[in-house]
Every structure is written in structure tokens, then in C-alpha cells.
Short mmCIF file of C-alpha atoms in Angstrom, two decimals:
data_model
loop_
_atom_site.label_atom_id
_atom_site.label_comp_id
_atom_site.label_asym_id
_atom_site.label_seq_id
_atom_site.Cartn_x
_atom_site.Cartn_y
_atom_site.Cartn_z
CA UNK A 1 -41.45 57.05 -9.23
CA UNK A 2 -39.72 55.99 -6.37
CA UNK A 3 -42.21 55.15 -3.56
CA UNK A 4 -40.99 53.87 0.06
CA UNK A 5 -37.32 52.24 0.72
CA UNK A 6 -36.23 48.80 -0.28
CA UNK A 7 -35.90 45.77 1.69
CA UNK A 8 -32.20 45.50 0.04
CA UNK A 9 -31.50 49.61 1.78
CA UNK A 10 -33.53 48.20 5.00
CA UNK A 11 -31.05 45.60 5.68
CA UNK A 12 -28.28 48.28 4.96
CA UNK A 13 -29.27 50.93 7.61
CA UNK A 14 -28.16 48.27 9.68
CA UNK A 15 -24.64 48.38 9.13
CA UNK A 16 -22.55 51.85 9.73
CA UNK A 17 -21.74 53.26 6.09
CA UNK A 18 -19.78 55.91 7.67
CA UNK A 19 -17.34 53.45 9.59
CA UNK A 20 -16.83 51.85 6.12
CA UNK A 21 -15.90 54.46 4.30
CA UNK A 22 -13.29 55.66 7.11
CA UNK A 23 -11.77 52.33 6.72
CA UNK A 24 -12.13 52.59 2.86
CA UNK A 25 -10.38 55.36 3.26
CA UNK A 26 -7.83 54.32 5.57
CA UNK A 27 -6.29 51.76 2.42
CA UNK A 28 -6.73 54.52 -0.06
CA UNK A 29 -10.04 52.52 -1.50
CA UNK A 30 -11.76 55.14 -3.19
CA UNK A 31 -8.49 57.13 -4.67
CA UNK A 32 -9.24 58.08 -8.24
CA UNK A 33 -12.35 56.20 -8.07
CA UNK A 34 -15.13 58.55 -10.06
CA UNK A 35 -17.93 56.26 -9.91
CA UNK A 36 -18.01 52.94 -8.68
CA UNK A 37 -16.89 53.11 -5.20
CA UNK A 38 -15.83 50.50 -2.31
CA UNK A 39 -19.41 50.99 -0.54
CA UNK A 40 -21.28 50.43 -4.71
CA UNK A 41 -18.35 47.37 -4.38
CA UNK A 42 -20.00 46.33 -1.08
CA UNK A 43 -23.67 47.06 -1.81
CA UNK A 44 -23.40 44.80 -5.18
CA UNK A 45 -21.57 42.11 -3.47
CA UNK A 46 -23.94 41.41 -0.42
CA UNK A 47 -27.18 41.80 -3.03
CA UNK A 48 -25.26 39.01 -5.61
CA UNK A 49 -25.15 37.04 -1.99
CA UNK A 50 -28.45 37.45 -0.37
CA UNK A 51 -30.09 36.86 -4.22
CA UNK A 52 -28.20 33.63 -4.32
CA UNK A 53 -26.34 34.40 -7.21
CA UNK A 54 -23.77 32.20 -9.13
CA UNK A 55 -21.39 33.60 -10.88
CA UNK A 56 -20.08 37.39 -11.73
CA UNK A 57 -21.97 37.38 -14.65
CA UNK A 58 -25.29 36.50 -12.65
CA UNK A 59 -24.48 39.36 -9.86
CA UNK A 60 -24.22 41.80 -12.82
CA UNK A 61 -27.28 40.91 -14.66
CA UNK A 62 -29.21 40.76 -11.66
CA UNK A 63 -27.68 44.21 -10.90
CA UNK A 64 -28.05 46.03 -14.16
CA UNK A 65 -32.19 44.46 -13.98
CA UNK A 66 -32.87 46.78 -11.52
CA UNK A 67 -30.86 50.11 -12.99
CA UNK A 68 -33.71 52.29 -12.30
CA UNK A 69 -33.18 51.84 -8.57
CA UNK A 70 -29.55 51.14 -8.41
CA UNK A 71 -29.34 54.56 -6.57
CA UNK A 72 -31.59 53.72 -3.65
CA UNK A 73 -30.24 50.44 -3.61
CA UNK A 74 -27.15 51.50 -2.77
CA UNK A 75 -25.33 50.32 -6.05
CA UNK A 76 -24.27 53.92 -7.67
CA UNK A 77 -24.57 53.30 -11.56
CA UNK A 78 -25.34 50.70 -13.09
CA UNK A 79 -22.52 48.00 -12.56
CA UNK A 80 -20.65 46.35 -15.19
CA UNK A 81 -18.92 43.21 -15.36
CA UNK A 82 -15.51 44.93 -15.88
CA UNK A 83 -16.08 47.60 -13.09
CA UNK A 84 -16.85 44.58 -10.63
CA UNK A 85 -14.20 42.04 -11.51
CA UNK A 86 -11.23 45.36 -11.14
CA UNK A 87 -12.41 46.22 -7.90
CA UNK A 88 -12.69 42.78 -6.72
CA UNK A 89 -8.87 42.29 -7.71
CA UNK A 90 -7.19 45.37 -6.99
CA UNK A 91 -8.66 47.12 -3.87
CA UNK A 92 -7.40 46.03 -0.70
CA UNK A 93 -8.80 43.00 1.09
CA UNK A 94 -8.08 44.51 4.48
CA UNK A 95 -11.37 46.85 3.48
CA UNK A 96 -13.67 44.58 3.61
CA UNK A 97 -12.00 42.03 6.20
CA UNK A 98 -11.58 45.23 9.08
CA UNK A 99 -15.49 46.23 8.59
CA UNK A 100 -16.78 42.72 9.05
CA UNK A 101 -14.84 42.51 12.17
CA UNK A 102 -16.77 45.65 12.90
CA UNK A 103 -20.16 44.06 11.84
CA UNK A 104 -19.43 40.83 14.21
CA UNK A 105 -18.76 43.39 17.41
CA UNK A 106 -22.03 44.82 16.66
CA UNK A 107 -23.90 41.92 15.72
CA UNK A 108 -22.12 40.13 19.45
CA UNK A 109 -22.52 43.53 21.68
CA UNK A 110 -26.48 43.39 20.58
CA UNK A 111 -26.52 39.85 21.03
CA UNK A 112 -24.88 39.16 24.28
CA UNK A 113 -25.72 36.53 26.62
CA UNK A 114 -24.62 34.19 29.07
CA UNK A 115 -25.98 30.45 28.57
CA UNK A 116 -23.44 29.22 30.31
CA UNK A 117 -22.52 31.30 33.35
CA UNK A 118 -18.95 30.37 33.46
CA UNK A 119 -17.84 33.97 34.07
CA UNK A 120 -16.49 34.17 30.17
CA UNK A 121 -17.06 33.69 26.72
CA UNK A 122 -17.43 30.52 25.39
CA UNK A 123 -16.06 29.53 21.64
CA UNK A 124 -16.00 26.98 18.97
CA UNK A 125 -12.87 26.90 16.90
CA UNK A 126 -13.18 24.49 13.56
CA UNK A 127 -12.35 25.17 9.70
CA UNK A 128 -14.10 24.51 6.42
CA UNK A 129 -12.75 23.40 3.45
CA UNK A 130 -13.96 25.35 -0.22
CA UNK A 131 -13.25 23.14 -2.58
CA UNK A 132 -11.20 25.02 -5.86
CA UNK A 133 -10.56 24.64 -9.38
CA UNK A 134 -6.39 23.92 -9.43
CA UNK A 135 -6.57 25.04 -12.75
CA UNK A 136 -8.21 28.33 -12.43
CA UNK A 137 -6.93 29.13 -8.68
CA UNK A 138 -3.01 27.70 -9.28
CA UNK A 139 -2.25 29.66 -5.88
CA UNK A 140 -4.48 27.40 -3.80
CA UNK A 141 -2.79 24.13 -4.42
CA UNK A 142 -3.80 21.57 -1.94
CA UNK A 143 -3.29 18.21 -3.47
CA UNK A 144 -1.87 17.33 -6.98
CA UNK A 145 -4.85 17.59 -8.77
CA UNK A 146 -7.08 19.48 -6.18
CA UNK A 147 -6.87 22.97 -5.04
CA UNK A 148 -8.31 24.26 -1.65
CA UNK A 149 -8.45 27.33 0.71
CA UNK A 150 -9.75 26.90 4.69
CA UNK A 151 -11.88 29.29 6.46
CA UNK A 152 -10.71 28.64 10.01
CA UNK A 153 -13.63 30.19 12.27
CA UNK A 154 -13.74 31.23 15.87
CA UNK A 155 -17.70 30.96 16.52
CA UNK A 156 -19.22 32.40 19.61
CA UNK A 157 -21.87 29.35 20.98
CA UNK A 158 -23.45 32.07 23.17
CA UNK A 159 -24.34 34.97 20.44
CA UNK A 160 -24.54 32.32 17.86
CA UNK A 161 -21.86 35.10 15.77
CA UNK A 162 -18.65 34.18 14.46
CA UNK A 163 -15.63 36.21 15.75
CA UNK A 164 -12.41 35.55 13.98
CA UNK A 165 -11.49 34.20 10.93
CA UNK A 166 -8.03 32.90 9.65
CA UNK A 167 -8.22 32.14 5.50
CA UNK A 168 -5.11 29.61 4.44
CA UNK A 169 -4.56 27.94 1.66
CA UNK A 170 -5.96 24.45 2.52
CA UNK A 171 -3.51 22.20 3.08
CA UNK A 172 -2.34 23.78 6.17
CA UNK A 173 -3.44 21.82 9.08
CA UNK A 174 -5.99 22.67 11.51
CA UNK A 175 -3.33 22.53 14.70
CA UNK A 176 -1.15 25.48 13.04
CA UNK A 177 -4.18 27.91 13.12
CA UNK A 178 -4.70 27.37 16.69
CA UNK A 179 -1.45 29.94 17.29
CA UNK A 180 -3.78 32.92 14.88
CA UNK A 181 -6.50 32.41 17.56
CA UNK A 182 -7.01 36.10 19.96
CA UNK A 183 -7.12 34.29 22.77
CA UNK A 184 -9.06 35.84 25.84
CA UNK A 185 -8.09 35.47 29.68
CA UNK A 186 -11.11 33.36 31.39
CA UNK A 187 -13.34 32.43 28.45
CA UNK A 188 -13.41 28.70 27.05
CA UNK A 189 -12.17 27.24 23.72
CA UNK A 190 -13.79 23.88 22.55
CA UNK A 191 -12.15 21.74 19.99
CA UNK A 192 -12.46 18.76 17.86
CA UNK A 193 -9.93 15.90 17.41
CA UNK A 194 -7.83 17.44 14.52
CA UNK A 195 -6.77 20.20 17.18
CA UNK A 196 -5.35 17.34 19.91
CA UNK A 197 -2.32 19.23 20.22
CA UNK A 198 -1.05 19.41 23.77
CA UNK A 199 1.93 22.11 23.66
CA UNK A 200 -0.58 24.30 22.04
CA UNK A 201 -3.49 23.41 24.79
CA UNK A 202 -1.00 24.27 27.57
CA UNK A 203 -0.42 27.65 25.85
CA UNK A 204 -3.71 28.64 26.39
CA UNK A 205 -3.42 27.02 30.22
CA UNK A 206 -0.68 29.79 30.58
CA UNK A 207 -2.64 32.91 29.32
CA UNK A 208 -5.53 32.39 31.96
CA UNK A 209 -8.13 30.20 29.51
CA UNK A 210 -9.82 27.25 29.07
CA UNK A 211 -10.51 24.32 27.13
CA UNK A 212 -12.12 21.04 26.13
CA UNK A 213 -10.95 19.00 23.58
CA UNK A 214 -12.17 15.79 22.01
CA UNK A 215 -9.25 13.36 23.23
CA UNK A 216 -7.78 10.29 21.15
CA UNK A 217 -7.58 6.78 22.08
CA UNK A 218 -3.59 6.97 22.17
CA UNK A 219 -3.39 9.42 24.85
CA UNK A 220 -1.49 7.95 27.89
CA UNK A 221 -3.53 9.60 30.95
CA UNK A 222 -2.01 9.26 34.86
CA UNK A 223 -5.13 9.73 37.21
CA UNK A 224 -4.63 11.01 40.89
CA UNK A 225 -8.08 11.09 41.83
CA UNK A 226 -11.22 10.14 40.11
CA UNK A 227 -14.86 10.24 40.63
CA UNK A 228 -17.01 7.30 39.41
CA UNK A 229 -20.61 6.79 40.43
CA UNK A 230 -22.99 9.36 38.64
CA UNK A 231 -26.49 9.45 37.71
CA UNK A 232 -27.22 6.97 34.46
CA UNK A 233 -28.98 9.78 32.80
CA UNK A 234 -26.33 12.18 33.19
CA UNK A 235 -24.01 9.84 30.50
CA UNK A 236 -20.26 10.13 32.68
CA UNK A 237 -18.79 7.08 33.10
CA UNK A 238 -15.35 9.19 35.16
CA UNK A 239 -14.53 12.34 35.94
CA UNK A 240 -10.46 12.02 36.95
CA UNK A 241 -7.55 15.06 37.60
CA UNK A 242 -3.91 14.02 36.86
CA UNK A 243 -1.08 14.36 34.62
CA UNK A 244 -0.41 13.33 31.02
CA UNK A 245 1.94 10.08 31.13
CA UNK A 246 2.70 9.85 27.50
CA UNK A 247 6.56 10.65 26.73
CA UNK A 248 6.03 13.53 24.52
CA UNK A 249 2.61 14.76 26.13
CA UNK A 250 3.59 14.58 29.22
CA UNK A 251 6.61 17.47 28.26
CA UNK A 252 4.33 19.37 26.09
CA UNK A 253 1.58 19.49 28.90
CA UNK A 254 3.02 19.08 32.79
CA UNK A 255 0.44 20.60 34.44
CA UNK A 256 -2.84 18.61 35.75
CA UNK A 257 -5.29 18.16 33.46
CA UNK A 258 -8.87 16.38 33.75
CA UNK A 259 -10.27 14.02 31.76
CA UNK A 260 -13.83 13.10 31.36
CA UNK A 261 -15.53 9.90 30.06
CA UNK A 262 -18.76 10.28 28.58
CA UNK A 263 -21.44 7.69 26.62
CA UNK A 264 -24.07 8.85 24.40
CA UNK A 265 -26.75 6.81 24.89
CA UNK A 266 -28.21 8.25 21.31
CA UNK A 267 -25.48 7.05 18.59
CA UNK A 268 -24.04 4.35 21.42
CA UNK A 269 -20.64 5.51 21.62
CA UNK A 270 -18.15 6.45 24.45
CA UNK A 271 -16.04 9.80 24.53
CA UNK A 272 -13.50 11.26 25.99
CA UNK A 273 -12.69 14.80 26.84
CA UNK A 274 -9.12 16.10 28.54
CA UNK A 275 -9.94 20.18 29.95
CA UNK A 276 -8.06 22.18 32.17
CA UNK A 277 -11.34 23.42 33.97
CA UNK A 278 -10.88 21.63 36.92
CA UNK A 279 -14.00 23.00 39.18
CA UNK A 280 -16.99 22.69 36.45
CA UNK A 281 -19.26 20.23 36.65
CA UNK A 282 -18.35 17.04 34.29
CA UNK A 283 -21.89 17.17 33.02
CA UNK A 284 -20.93 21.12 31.84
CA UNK A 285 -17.71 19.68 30.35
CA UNK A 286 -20.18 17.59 27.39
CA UNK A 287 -22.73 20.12 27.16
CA UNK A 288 -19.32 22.41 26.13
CA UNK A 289 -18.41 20.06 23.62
CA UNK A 290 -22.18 19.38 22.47
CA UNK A 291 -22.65 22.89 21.43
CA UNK A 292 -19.57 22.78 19.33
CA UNK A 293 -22.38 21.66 17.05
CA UNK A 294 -23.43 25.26 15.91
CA UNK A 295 -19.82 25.92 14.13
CA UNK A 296 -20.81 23.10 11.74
CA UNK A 297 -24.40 24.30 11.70
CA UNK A 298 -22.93 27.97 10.79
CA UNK A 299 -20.53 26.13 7.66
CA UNK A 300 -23.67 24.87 6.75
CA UNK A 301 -25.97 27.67 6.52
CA UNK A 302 -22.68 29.71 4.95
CA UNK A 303 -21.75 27.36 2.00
CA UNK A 304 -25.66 26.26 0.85
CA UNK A 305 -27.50 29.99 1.62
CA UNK A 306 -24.34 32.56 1.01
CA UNK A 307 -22.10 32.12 -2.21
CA UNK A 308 -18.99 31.17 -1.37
CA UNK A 309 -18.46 27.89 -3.27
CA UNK A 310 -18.44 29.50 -6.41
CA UNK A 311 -16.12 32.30 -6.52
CA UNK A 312 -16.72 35.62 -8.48
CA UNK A 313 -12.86 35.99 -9.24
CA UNK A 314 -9.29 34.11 -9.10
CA UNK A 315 -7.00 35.82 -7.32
CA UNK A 316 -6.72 35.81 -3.32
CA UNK A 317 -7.56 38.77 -3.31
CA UNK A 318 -11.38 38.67 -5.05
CA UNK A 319 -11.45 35.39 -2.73
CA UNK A 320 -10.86 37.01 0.54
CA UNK A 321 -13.42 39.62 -0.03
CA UNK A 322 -16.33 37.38 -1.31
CA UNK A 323 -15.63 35.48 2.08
CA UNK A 324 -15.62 38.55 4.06
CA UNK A 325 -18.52 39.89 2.27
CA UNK A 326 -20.46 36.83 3.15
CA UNK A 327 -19.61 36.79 6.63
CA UNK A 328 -20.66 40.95 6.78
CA UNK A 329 -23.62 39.50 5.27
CA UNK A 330 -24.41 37.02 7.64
CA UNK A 331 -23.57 39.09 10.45
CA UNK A 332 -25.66 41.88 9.23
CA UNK A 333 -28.94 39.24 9.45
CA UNK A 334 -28.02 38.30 13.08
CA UNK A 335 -28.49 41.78 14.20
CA UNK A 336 -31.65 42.42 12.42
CA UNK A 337 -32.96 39.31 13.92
CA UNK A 338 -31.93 40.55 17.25
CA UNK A 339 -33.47 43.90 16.63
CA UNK A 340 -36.21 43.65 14.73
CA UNK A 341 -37.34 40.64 17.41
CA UNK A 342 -37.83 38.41 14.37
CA UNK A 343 -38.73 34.76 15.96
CA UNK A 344 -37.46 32.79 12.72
CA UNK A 345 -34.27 31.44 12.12
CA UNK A 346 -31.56 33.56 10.21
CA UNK A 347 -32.16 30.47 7.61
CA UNK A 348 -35.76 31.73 7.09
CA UNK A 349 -34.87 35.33 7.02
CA UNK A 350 -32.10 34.43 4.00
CA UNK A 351 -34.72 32.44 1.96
CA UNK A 352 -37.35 35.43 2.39
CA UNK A 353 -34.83 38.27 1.82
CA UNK A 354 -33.61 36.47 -1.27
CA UNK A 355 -37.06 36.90 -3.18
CA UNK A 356 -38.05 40.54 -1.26
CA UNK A 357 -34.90 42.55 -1.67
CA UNK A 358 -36.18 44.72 -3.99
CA UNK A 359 -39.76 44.72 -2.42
CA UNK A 360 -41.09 48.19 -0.50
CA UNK A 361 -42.24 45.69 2.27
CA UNK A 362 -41.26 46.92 6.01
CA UNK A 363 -38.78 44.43 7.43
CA UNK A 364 -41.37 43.75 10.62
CA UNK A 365 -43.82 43.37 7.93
CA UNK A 366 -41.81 40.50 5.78
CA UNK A 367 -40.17 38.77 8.55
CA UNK A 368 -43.11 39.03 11.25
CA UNK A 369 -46.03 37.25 9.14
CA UNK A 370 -46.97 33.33 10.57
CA UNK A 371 -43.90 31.60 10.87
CA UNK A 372 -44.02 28.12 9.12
CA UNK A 373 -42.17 25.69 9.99
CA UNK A 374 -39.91 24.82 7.43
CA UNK A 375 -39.55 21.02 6.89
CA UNK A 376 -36.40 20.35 4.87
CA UNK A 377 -34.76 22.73 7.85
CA UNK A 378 -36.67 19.94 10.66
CA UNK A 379 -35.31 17.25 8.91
CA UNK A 380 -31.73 17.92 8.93
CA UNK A 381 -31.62 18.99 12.37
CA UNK A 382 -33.13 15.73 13.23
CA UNK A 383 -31.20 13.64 12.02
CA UNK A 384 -28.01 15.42 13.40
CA UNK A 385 -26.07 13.45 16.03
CA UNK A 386 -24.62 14.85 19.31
CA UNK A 387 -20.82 14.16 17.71
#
């Protein structure tokens, strides 16, 4: 007999069935479906990823192990193998992609705040590369022998959430998914080196944002003014305003534009950052940069604690939802952290929901016991650099 609610249907109630099913219904989802609808679809998915499960197979075993409860846990009947890898191929992406847009503007709106007081948001944009089988997944060639697809990720620093995702086969470079970005008027965009593209930097100059972006030692600078005494501990070497004097950057971007020299004292080497914020403070302009960190953090946490390096079908279309459905999944922890005023790290949460999710346990109960520190987690973080 059934006897309290699962951790598995805890974590659910967090996330607004009805908006799915709208949206399911919206792309026709559940037309002539009988049994085994897109929320089962969803349900099954996010329990084969927060059970760190490997293959379709493995989702399905672990699914039909628990039959007796598939109905409180949200799965319908008891799943098959067949019934899983169909939906995953034929029902519409777009699904699953518009409700975990939904789940990151809950998961930001509960999280909001302002670290940086700069009077708008303030993003990370990088990509990930998922490595692929060319032989299996023949639509995402990348090299000859090598096959690819990239996750290109707008991360929030500020609600720690990511916001907007672009999926590409991956030999598209990182510059041409700058123009996919929703760019907002007053909030600031932090790059990396791969996105040192100055005709696309000026774009976002015109629509009223800003920027910082890791320059390259080719880029021909023209200062006007320049500031160069600071504090030692503050790591600027010079804060200057002019114009770009290279012959093609100086067409693509012939505005003013700052540039800011920094040295980290920690891994001993010098940086240089070109924004078009022209009133921060230079020491804000690193900090910006520094917290770009968290983007590679969140790659982290996604590929080793949600499955998405081993895909549960072949065809873009399975592909594209497993991301999605990781990212819901994610998401979906954030806000329960939030909520539930857990203290530990969405990290811990994953690792303790894996071996609880079909546990009676109350969710302040599981997540509020002593927190331990976790070692392994202490270790990386130490030994990650500032670039």
C-alpha cells in the first residue's frame, strides 16, 4: 500500500504540469496517444537523469523496477523500451525545449538578485562540446572521423540559472552563435577569446548593452586617455578609452572602446579586456570576467551529474530533448534549493536525490540533515584558476 509521496513526485510539484501539457498540446503531443503520454515521456526522462542512468535500456529497467508505483511516480504504465525510443523520435522537440524555457523563468524570477548592482543582468555566454559517435549520429559530422553537436549557453552569473540555449551541430564556430543570443538593453555579456569578434561586439554597442571580452595579443588598440597608478592588490596595470586602430577592427568597431590590463598574481599571467562600459570601475571589469567561471562550472556539473554524454537515441530529435530534459532537470533543482532553503550545493542535492527518489522522505527532511562537506567537490574547486 501506498504510504506518503515520493521524493521523485516531490521534486515534480515543483514544476507546472498544467503549463506542460498546454504546450504539449500546442504541437499536437498527445494526439492519438492512449497511454504513454508527453508528461509519462517527461517524468521517465528526468528519473533516467537524476538516477544517473546510461543508456535507454538502463532508464527502462530502472523504470519497469518500480511498476508498482509508476502511477505516483508520475510514469503512467509501465514503460517499455519501444514506447520510449518512438516518443523520443517522433514528438516534437519544441515540447520539451518551450517548457524548459518556462522552468529557467521560474527557477530566475525565484532566484533573483543583484551581486553586481550595475542596473542589469549580467551573463556568461560559452558552448560545450558532446562528443558523438560519427557512425551512429552521421548528421552530426564535425571532423572526418569525429562527430559533434554544441550546446551554446547563455548563463545568468547572478541566479546561477542558465537562460538560453542554441544546439548546432559542432563544427559551427562559437562567433556565429553570438547573432542567436536575445540580447537585452542595459544588461552585460561576458565572453571568452573564441568570441573576439568586433562587428558582432559593436552590434550589441548599438542595441543599448554591454560587454567584456577576453582580448588577443593582435589587437591594434589607439588610447586617448589612460589611467595608470592603482593599488598593487587591486591587479590593473591600465585602464585606457580610445579607438580600435587595426585596419579591419577599426571598421568593424568605430566607436570608443576601453581596454583594461590586468595581472593575476595567482597563475602569474597578464590579461587584457576591451568593454564598452566606459564608467565602471576597472576592478568591476575583472571581477565580470572572473565570474565567467560558473558557465564552465555549470558544463561541468551538466556532463558528469546529468546524462547527456551518452545519448538515449540518434536522431536530432531524441538529442534535443535529452538536452532539454536535462536542463528542465537542472533547473527544476535550482528552485527547490531556493525554496526549500536547502544550504548545499545543487551538486549535493543531485548525488542525494539520485539514491532517494523513490524514498517517502520529506525533501526538508533529505536535503536539511548535517551538511558534509564533500571533498572530491573541495578539491576541484581548489585547484581551479581565475582564467
Amino acid at each position: 500500500m501506498h504510504k506518503g509521496k515520493y521524493v521523485f513526485a516531490q521534486l515534480l510539484d515543483f514544476i507546472d504540469k498544467d503549463v506542460f501539457l498546454r504546450i504539449a498540446n500546442k504541437y499536437d503531443g498527445n494526439r492519438y496517444v492512449k497511454h504513454f503520454t508527453c508528461w509519462n515521456q517527461l517524468a521517465v526522462l528526468m528519473f533516467g537523469q537524476l538516477s544517473n542512468r546510461e543508456s535507454l535500456r538502463d532508464v527502462v529497467l530502472a523504470t519497469q523496477a518500480h511498476c508498482e508505483k509508476a502511477y505516483h511516480l508520475g510514469f503512467g504504465r509501465a514503460v517499455t523500451k519501444n514506447n520510449l525510443s518512438k516518443a523520443n523520435c517522433s514528438r516534437d522537440y519544441r515540447i520539451f525545449e518551450e517548457f524548459a524555457y518556462r522552468v529557467v523563468t521560474k527557477a530566475r524570477d525565484c532566484r533573483a538578485t543583484e551581486i553586481f548592482k550595475l542596473g542589469g543582468n549580467v551573463y556568461a555566454f560559452d558552448s560545450t562540446t558532446i562528443d558523438l559517435c560519427l557512425s551512429v549520429f552521421e548528421w552530426a559530422l564535425f571532423r572526418k572521423r569525429k562527430g559533434g553537436v554544441k550546446v551554446h549557453t547563455l548563463y545568468d552569473i547572478e541566479t546561477r540559472v542558465p537562460t538560453f540555449f542554441h544546439i548546432t551541430p559542432a563544427r559551427v564556430h562559437d562567433m556565429k552563435a553570438m547573432d542567436a543570443i536575445p540580447y537585452e538593453e542595459n544588461s552585460f555579456y561576458i565572453f571568452d577569446r573564441g568570441h573576439n569578434d568586433f562587428k558582432r561586439l559593436h552590434n550589441i554597442e548599438s542595441i543599448g548593452a554591454y560587454f567584456v571580452v577576453r582580448g588577443k595579443k593582435k589587437n591594434d588598440f589607439k588610447p586617448e586617455r589612460w589611467k595608470r597608478r592603482f593599488p598593487k592588490d587591486s591587479g590593473i596595470l591600465s585602464d585606457a578609452i580610445g579607438h580600435m586602430d587595426g585596419t579591419l577592427t577599426g571598421k568593424k568597431y568605430p566607436d570608443r572602446i576601453r581596454r583594461v590590463v590586468y595581472w593575476d598574481a595567482e597563475s602569474k599571467r597578464r590579461f587584457v579586456f576591451f568593454t564598452n562600459a566606459l564608467d565602471i570601475k576597472p576592478v568591476t571589469v575583472s571581477d565580470l570576467y572572473k565570474n565567467r567561471w560558473q558557465i564552465e562550472l555549470f558544463f561541468k556539473w551538466l556532463k558528469q551529474h546529468l546524462k547527456i554524454k551518452k545519448f538515449w537515441g540518434e536522431t536530432k530529435n531524441a538529442v534535443r530533448i535529452q538536452i532539454y530534459s536535462a536542463i528542465t532537470a537542472y533547473c527544476m533543482m535550482a528552485i527547490v534549493q531556493k525554496k526549500q532553503g536547502v544550504e548545499r550545493s545543487i551538486y549535493e542535492m543531485l548525488q542525494i536525490t539520485s539514491i532517494s527518489l523513490t524514498d517517502t522522505t520529506a525533501l526538508k527532511t533529505l536535503f536539511g540533515l548535517s551538511n558534509f562537506n564533500n571533498v572530491k567537490e573541495q578539491i576541484d574547486n581548489s585547484e581551479l584558476l581565475l582564467f
